[in-house]
Coordinates of C-alpha atoms and ligand atoms in Angstrom, one line a residue:
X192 CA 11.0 5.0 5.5
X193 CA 7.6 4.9 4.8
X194 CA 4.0 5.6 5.9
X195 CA 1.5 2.4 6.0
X196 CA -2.2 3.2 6.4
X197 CA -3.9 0.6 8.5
X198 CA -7.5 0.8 7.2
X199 CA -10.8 -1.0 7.7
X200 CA -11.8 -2.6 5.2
X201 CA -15.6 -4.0 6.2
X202 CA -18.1 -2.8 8.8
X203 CA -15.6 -2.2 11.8
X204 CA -14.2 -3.8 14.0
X205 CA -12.1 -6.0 11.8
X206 CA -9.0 -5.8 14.1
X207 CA -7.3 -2.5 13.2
X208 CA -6.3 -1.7 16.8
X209 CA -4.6 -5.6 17.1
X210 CA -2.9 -4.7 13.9
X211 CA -1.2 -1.3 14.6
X212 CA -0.4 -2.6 18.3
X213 CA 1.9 -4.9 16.2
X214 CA 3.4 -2.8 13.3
X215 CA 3.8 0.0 15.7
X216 CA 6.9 -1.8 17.5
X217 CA 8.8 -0.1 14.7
X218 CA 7.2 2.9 13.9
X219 CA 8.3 6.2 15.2
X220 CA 4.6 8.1 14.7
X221 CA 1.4 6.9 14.5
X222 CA -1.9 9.4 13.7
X223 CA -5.7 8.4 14.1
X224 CA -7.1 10.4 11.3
X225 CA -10.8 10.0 11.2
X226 CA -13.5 9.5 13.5
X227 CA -13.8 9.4 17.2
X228 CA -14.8 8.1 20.5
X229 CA -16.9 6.0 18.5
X230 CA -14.2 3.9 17.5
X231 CA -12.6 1.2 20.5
X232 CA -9.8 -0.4 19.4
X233 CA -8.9 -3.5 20.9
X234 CA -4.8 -4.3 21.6
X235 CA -3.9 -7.5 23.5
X236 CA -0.2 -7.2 24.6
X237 CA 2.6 -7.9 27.0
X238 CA 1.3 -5.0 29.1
X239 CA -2.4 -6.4 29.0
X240 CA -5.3 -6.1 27.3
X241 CA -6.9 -2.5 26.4
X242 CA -9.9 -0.9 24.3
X243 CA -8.7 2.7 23.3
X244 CA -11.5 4.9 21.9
X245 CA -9.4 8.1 20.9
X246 CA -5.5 7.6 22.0
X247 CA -3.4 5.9 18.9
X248 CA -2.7 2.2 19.6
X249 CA 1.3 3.0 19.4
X250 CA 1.0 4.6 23.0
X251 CA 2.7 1.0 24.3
X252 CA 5.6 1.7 22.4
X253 CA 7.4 4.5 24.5
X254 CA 9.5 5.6 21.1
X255 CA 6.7 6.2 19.6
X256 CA 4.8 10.0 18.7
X257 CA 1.1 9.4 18.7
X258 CA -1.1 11.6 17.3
X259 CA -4.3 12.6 17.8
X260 CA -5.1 14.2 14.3
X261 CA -6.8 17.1 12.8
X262 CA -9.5 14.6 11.0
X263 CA -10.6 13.3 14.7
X264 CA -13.1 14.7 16.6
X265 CA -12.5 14.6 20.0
X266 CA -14.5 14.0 23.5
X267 CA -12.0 15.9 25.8
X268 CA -13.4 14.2 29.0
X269 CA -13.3 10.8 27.1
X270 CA -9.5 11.6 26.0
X271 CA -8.8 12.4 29.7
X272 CA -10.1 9.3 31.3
X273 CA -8.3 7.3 28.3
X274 CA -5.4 8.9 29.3
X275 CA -6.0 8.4 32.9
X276 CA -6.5 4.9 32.6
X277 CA -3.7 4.1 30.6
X278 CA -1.5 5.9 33.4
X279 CA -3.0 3.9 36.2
X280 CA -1.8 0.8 34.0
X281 CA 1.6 2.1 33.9
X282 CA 1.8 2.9 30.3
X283 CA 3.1 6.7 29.7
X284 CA 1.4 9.3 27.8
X285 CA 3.9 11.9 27.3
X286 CA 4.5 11.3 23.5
X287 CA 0.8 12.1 22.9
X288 CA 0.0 15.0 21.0
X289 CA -3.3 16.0 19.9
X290 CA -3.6 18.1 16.8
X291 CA -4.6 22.0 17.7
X292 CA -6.9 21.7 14.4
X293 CA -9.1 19.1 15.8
X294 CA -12.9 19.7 16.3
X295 CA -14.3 19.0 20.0
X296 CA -17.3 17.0 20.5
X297 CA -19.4 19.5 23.0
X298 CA -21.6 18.6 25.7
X299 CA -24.6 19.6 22.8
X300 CA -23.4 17.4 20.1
X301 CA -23.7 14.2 22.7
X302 CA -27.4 15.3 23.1
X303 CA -28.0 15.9 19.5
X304 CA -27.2 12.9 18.2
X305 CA -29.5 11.2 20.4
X306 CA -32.8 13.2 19.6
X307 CA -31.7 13.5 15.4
X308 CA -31.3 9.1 16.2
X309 CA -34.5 9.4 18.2
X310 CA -36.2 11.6 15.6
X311 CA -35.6 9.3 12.6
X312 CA -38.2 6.3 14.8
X313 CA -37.8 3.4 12.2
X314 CA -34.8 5.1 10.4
X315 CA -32.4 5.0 13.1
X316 CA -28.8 4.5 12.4
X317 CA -28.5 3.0 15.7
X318 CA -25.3 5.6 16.3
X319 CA -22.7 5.0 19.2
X320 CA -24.8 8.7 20.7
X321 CA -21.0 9.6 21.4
X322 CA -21.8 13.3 19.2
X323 CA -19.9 12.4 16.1
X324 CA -22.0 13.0 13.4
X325 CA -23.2 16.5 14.9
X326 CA -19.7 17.1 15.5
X327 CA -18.8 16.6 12.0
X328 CA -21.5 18.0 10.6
X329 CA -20.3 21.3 12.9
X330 CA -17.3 21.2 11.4
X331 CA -18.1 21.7 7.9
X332 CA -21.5 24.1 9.0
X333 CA -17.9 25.5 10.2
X334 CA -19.7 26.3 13.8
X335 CA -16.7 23.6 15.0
X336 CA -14.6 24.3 18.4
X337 CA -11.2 23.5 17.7
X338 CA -9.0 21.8 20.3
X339 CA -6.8 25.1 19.3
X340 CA -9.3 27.1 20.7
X341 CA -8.7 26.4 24.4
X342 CA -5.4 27.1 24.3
X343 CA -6.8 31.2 24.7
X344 CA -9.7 31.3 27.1
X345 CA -10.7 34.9 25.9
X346 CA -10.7 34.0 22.4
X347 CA -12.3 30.5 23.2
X348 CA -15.6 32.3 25.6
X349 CA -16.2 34.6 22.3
X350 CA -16.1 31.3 20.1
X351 CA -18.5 29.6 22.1
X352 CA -20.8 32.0 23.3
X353 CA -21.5 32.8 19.4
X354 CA -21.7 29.1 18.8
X355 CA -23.8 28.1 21.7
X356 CA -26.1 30.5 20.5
X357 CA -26.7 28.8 17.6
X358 CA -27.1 25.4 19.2
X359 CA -29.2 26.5 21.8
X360 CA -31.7 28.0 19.8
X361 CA -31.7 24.2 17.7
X362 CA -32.3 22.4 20.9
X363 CA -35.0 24.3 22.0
X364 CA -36.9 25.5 19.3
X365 CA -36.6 22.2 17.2
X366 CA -36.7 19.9 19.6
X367 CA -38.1 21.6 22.8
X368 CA -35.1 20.7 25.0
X369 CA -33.2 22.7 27.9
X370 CA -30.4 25.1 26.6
X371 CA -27.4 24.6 27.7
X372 CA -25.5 27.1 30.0
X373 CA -22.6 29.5 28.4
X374 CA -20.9 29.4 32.1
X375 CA -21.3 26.0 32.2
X376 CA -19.8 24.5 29.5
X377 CA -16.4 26.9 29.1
X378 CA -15.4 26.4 32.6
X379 CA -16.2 22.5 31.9
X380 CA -13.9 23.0 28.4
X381 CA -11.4 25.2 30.2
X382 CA -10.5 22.8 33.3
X383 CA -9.9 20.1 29.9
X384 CA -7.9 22.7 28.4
X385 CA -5.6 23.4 31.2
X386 CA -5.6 19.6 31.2
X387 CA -4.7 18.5 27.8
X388 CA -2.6 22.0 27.0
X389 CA 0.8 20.4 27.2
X390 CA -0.4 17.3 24.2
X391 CA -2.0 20.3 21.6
X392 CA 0.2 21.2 19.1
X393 CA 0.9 21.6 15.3
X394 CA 1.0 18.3 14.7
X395 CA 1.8 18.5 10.6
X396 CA 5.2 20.0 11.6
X397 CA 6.2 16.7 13.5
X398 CA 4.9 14.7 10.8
X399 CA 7.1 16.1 8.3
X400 CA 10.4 16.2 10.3
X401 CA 9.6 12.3 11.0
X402 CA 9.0 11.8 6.8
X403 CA 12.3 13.9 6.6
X404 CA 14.4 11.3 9.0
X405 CA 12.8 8.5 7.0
X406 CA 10.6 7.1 10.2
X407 CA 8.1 4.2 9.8
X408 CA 4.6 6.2 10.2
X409 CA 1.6 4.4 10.2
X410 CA -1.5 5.9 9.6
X411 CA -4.4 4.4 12.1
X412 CA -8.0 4.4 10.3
X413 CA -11.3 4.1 12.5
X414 CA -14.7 2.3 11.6
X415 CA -14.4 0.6 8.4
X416 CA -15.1 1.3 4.4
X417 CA -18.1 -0.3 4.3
X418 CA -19.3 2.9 6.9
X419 CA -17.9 5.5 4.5
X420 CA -20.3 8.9 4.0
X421 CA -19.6 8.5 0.0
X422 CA -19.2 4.3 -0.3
X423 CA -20.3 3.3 1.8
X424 CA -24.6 2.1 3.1
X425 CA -24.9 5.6 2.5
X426 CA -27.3 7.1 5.2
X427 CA -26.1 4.1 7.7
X428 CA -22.6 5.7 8.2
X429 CA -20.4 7.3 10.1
X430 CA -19.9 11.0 9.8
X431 CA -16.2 11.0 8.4
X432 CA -14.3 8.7 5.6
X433 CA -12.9 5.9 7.2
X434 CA -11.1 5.4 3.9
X435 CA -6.9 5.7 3.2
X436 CA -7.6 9.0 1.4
X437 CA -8.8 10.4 4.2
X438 CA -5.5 9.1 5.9
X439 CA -3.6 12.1 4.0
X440 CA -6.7 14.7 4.8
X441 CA -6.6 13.4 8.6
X442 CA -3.2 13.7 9.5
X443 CA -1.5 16.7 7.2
X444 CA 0.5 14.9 4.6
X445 CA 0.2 14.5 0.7
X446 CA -1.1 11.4 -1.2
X447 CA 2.1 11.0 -2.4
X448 CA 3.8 10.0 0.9
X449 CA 1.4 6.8 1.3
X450 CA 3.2 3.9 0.6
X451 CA 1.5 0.7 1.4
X452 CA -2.6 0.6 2.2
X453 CA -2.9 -2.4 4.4
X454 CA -7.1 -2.9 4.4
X455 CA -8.2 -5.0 7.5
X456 CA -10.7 -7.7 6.8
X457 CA -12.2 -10.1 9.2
X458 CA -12.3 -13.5 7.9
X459 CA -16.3 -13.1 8.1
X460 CA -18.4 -10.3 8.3
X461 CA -19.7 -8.4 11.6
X462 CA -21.5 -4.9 11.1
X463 CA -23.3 -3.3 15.0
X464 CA -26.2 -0.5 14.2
X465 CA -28.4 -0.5 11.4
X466 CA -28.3 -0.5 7.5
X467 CA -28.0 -3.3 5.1
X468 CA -25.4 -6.3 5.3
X469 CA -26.3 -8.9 2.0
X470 CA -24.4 -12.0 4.1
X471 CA -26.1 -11.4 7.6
X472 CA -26.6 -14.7 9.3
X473 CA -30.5 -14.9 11.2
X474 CA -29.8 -18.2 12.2
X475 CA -28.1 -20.6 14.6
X476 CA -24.8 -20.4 12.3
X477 CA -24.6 -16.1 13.0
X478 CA -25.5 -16.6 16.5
X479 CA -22.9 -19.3 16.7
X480 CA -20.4 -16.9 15.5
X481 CA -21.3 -13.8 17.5
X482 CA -21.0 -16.4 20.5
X483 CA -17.6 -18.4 19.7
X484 CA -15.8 -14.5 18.9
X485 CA -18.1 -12.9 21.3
X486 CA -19.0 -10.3 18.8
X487 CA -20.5 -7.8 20.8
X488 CA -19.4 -4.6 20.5
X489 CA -16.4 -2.5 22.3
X490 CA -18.3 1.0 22.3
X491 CA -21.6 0.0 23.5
X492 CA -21.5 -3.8 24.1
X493 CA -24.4 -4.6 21.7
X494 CA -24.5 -7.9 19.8
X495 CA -23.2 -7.4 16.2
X496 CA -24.3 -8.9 13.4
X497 CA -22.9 -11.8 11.4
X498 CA -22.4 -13.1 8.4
X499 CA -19.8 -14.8 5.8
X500 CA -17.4 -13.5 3.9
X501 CA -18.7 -10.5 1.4
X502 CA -15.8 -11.1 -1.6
X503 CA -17.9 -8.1 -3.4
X504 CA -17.8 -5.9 -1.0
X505 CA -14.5 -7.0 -0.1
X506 CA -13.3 -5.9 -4.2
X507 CA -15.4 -2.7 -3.8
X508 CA -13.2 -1.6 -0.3
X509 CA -9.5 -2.6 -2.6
X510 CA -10.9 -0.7 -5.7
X511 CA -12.1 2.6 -3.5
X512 CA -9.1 2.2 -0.8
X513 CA -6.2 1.0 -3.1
X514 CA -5.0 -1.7 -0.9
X515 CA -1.9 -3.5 -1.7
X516 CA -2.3 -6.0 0.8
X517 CA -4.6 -7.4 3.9
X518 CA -4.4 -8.4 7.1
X519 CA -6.6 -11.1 7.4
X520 CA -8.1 -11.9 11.5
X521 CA -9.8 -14.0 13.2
X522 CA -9.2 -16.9 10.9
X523 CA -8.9 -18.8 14.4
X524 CA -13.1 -18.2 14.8
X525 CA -13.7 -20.6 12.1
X526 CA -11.4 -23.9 13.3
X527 CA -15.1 -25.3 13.8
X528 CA -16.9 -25.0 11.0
X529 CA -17.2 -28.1 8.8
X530 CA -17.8 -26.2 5.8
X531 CA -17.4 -22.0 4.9
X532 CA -19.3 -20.0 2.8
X533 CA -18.1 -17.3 0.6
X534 CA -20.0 -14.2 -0.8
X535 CA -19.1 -14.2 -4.5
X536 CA -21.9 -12.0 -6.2
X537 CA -25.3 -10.8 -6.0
X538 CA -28.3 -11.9 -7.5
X539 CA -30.5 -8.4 -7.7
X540 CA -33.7 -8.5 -9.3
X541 CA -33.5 -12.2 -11.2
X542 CA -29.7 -11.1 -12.4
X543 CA -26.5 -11.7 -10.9
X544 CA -24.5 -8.9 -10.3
X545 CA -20.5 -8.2 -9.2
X546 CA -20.7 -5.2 -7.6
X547 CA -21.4 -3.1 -4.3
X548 CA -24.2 -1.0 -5.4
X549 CA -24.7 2.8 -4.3
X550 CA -28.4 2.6 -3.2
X551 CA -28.9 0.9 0.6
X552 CA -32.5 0.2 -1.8
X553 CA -30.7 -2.1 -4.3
X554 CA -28.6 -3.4 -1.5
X555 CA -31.2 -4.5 1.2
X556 CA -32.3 -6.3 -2.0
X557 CA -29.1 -8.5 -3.1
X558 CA -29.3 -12.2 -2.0
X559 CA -25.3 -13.6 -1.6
X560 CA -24.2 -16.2 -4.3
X561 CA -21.9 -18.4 -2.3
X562 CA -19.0 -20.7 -3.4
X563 CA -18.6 -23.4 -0.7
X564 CA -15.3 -24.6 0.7
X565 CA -14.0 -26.7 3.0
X566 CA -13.5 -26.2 6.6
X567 CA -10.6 -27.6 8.3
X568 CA -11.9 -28.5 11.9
X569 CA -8.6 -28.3 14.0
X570 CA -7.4 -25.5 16.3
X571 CA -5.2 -22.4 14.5
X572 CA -4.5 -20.7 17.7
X573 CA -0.9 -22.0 18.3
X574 CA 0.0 -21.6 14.7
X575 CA 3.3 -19.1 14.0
X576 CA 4.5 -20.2 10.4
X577 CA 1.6 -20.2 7.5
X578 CA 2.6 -23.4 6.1
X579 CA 1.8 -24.6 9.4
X580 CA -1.8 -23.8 9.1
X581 CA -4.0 -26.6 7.6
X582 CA -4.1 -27.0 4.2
X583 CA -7.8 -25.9 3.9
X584 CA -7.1 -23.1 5.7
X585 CA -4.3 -21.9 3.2
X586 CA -6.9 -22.3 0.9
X587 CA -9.5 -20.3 2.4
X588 CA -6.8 -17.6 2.5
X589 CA -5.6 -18.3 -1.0
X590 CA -9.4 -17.7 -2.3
X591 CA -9.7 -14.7 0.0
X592 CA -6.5 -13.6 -2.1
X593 CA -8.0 -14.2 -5.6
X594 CA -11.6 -12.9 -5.0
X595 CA -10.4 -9.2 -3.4
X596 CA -6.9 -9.5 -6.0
X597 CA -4.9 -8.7 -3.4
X598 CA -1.8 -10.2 -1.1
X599 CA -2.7 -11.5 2.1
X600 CA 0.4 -9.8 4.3
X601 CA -1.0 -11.5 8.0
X602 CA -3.4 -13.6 9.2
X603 CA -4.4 -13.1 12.4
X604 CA -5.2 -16.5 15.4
X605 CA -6.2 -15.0 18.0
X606 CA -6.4 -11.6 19.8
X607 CA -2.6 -11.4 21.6
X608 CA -0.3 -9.5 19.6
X609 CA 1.7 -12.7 19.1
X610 CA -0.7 -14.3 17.3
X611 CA -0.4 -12.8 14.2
X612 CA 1.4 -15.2 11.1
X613 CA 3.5 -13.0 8.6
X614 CA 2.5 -14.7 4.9
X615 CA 4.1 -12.4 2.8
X616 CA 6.1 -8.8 3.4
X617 CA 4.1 -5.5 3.3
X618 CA 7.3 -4.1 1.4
Ligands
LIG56 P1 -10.9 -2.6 15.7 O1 -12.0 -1.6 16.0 O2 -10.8 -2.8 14.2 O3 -9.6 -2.3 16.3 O4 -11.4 -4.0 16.3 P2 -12.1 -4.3 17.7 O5 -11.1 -4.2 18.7 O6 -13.3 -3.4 17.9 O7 -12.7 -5.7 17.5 C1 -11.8 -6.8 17.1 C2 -11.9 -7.9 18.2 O8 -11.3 -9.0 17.7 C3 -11.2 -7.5 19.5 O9 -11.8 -8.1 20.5 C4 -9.8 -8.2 19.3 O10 -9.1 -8.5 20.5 C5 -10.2 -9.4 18.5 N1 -9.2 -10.0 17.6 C6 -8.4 -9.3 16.7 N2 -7.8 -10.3 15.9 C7 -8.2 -11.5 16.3 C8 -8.0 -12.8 15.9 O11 -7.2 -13.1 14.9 N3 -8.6 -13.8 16.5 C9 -9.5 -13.6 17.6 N4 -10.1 -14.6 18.2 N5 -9.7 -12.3 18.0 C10 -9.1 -11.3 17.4
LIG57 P1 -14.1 0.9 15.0 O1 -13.0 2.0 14.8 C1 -18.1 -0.6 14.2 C2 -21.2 2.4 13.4 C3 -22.3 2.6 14.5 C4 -23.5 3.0 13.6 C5 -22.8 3.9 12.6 C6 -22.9 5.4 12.9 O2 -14.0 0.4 16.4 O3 -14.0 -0.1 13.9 P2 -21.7 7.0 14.6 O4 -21.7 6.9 16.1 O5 -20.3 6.9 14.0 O6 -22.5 8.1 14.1 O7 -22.5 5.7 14.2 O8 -21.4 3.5 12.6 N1 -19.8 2.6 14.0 C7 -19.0 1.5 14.1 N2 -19.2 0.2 14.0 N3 -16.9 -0.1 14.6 C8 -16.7 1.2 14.7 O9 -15.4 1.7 14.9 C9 -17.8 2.1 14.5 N4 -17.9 3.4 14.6 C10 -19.2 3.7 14.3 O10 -22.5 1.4 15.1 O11 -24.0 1.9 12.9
LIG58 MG1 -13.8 -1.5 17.2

């Protein structure tokens, strides 16, 4: 059987957790391999509806392994309150396993990210403050705390006493803050270790006995292409690649065991922070959109940004991802529109151009060259079959289907798990 890779394909927030919520009814593992509590991932089901920040969105399927992977970076007292919550709601938690090679975000991380944010004034990224890019950048300075680590508390005090060393002497003498107290922290981190003992494990092992039985795996991405270190608005990221590559880094398994990249696009554009976005809407039409999908966001509730359909950087997230199909949602969001917009080049500096430039420069530059279609003005919501839909929505999908030159496998019509229309099959 084979492993799917679930990946965003925009800005975030395109529907991912909707998505593997669904495919997971027949998969036997799924791993979130990048990121962290700065994703939220939204699942509307028969049990309810849920935003999960760290805990794959398989969890409602009881036969299914989810893993927490070694590319995450995780907020143990986030994890446990996920984990809590989803209890209290009657979903169980046993078949969650958290890699024992994944970073921690520490108490000094959270406050980091909020003075380096602070410290940039008109700069900002406008991060989710959750810790992840000073967790990530930990990691690779390797001063990282591994989830591993608190499996030994004598190993784990020597670990972090050396480490908070080093962080305390950042937060005070750079920026003047408090240092945080040794005691303090490890018996915070060893109560969560005690806590979350029984889910850390090898998780690669698993992973290769599932690949070995043949097992639908699906791969869980967080955040979206367009927020990529390397491809993304490069400084306005996130911290870790969002991208399917990252899928094989994040979780322990080869390139070569990837089978089908499914890239999630929303049928317009949303992007929450800072950084360029060539099809934001300033206008009544963005602000009717953020209001008719509520597009505020599931981390930190702010408004997001909107704007039509970017086909360019749509063809730069296929080319740098490798998608052989999409998942296309919230179609439903645009029954009202007499008439849609897509982003079909960029006119830099008097010229027209066709693709996603490096430099956020050159990007906050581009002006969208739209093509025009049709709207079709009637409700999707209730749709099932995709010759159902109307026939200018077929086309809308058909032209989303030529301009990123790839298969649409579902379009999505509202937020329920049900309301998902098969077009074509992912295999
Ligand atoms: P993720 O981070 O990619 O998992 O996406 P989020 O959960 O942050 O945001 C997607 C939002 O769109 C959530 O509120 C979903 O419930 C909702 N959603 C997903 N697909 C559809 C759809 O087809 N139609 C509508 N109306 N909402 C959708
Ligand atoms: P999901 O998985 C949308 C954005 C933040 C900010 C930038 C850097 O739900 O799609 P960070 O805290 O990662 O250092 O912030 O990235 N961002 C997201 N935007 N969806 C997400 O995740 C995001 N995760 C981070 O808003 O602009
Ligand atoms: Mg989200």
């Amino acid at each position: 059987m084979p492993v799917i890779a679930v990946i965003g394909a925009q800005w975030g927030d395109e529907g991912k957790g909707k998505i593997v919520d669904m495919l997971a009814e027949e998969a036997k593992v799924v791993v979130r391999f990048s990121g962290g509590d700065n994703a939220g991932h939204t699942v509307v089901n028969p049990l309810g509806r849920f935003a999960l920040q760290l805990v794959p969105c398989g969890i409602f399927n009881p036969e299914t392994t989810c893993i927490i992977g070694n590319g995450v970076v995780i907020n143990p007292a986030v994890l446990i309150n996920e984990i809590d919550e989803l209890n209290k709601r009657g979903v169980d938690t046993s078949n969650l396993v958290i890699s024992d090679r994944a970073n921690l975000i520490m108490p000094y991380h959270i406050l980091l990210d909020g003075l380096e944010d602070e410290a940039r004034g008109a700069k900002a990224i406008g991060t989710t403050r959750k810790g992840i890019g000073p967790a990530f950048a930990d990691k690779v300075a390797r001063y990282g705390i591994r989830a591993g680590d608190l499996l030994d508390k004598e190993t784990f005090l020597v670990r972090l006493r050396s480490v908070l060393d080093h962080q305390n002497l950042i937060l005070t003498r750079v920026y003047e803050a408090s240092p945080l107290s040794l005691d303090e922290v490890y018996q915070q981190y060893c109560q969560y270790g005690e806590r979350l003992a029984p889910h850390i494990k090898d998780a690669t092992v698993m992973l290769e006995e599932a690949l070995n039985r043949e097992e639908l795996v699906l791969l869980e991405g967080a955040q979206g292409t367009l927020l990529d270190p390397d491809f993304g608005t490069y400084p306005y990221t996130t911290s870790s690649s969002p991208l399917a590559g990252e899928g094989c880094l994040g979780a322990g398994l080869g390139p070569t065991e990837i089978s089908r990249i499914l890239g999630v696009f929303k049928a317009y554009c949303t992007r929450v922070g800072t950084g360029p976005m060539p099809t934001e809407l300033e206008d009544e039409t963005g602000d009717l959109i953020r209001e008719r999908a509520h597009e505020y966001g599931t981390v930190t509730g702010r408004p997001r940004r909107c704007g039509w359909f970017d086909a360019v950087a749509a063809r730069h997230s296929k080319r740098v991802n490798g998608f052989t199909g999409t998942a296309i949602t919230r179609l439903d969001i645009l029954d009202t529109f007499p008439g849609l917009k897509i982003c079909v080049g960029y006119k830099l500096d008097g010229k027209t151009i066709d693709y996603f430039p490096a430099s956020v420069t050159a990007l906050d530059k581009c002006q969208p060259v739209y093509e025009e279609l049709p709207g079709w003005q009637a409700p999707t919501t209730d749709i099932r079959e995709y010759q159902q839909l109307p026939a200018e929505a077929q086309n809308y999908i058909t032209r989303l289907e030529e301009l990123i030159s790839c298969p649409a496998n579902f379009v999505c019509v509202g937020p329920e798990r049900s309301q998902t229309i098969q077009k074509t099959a992912i295999f």
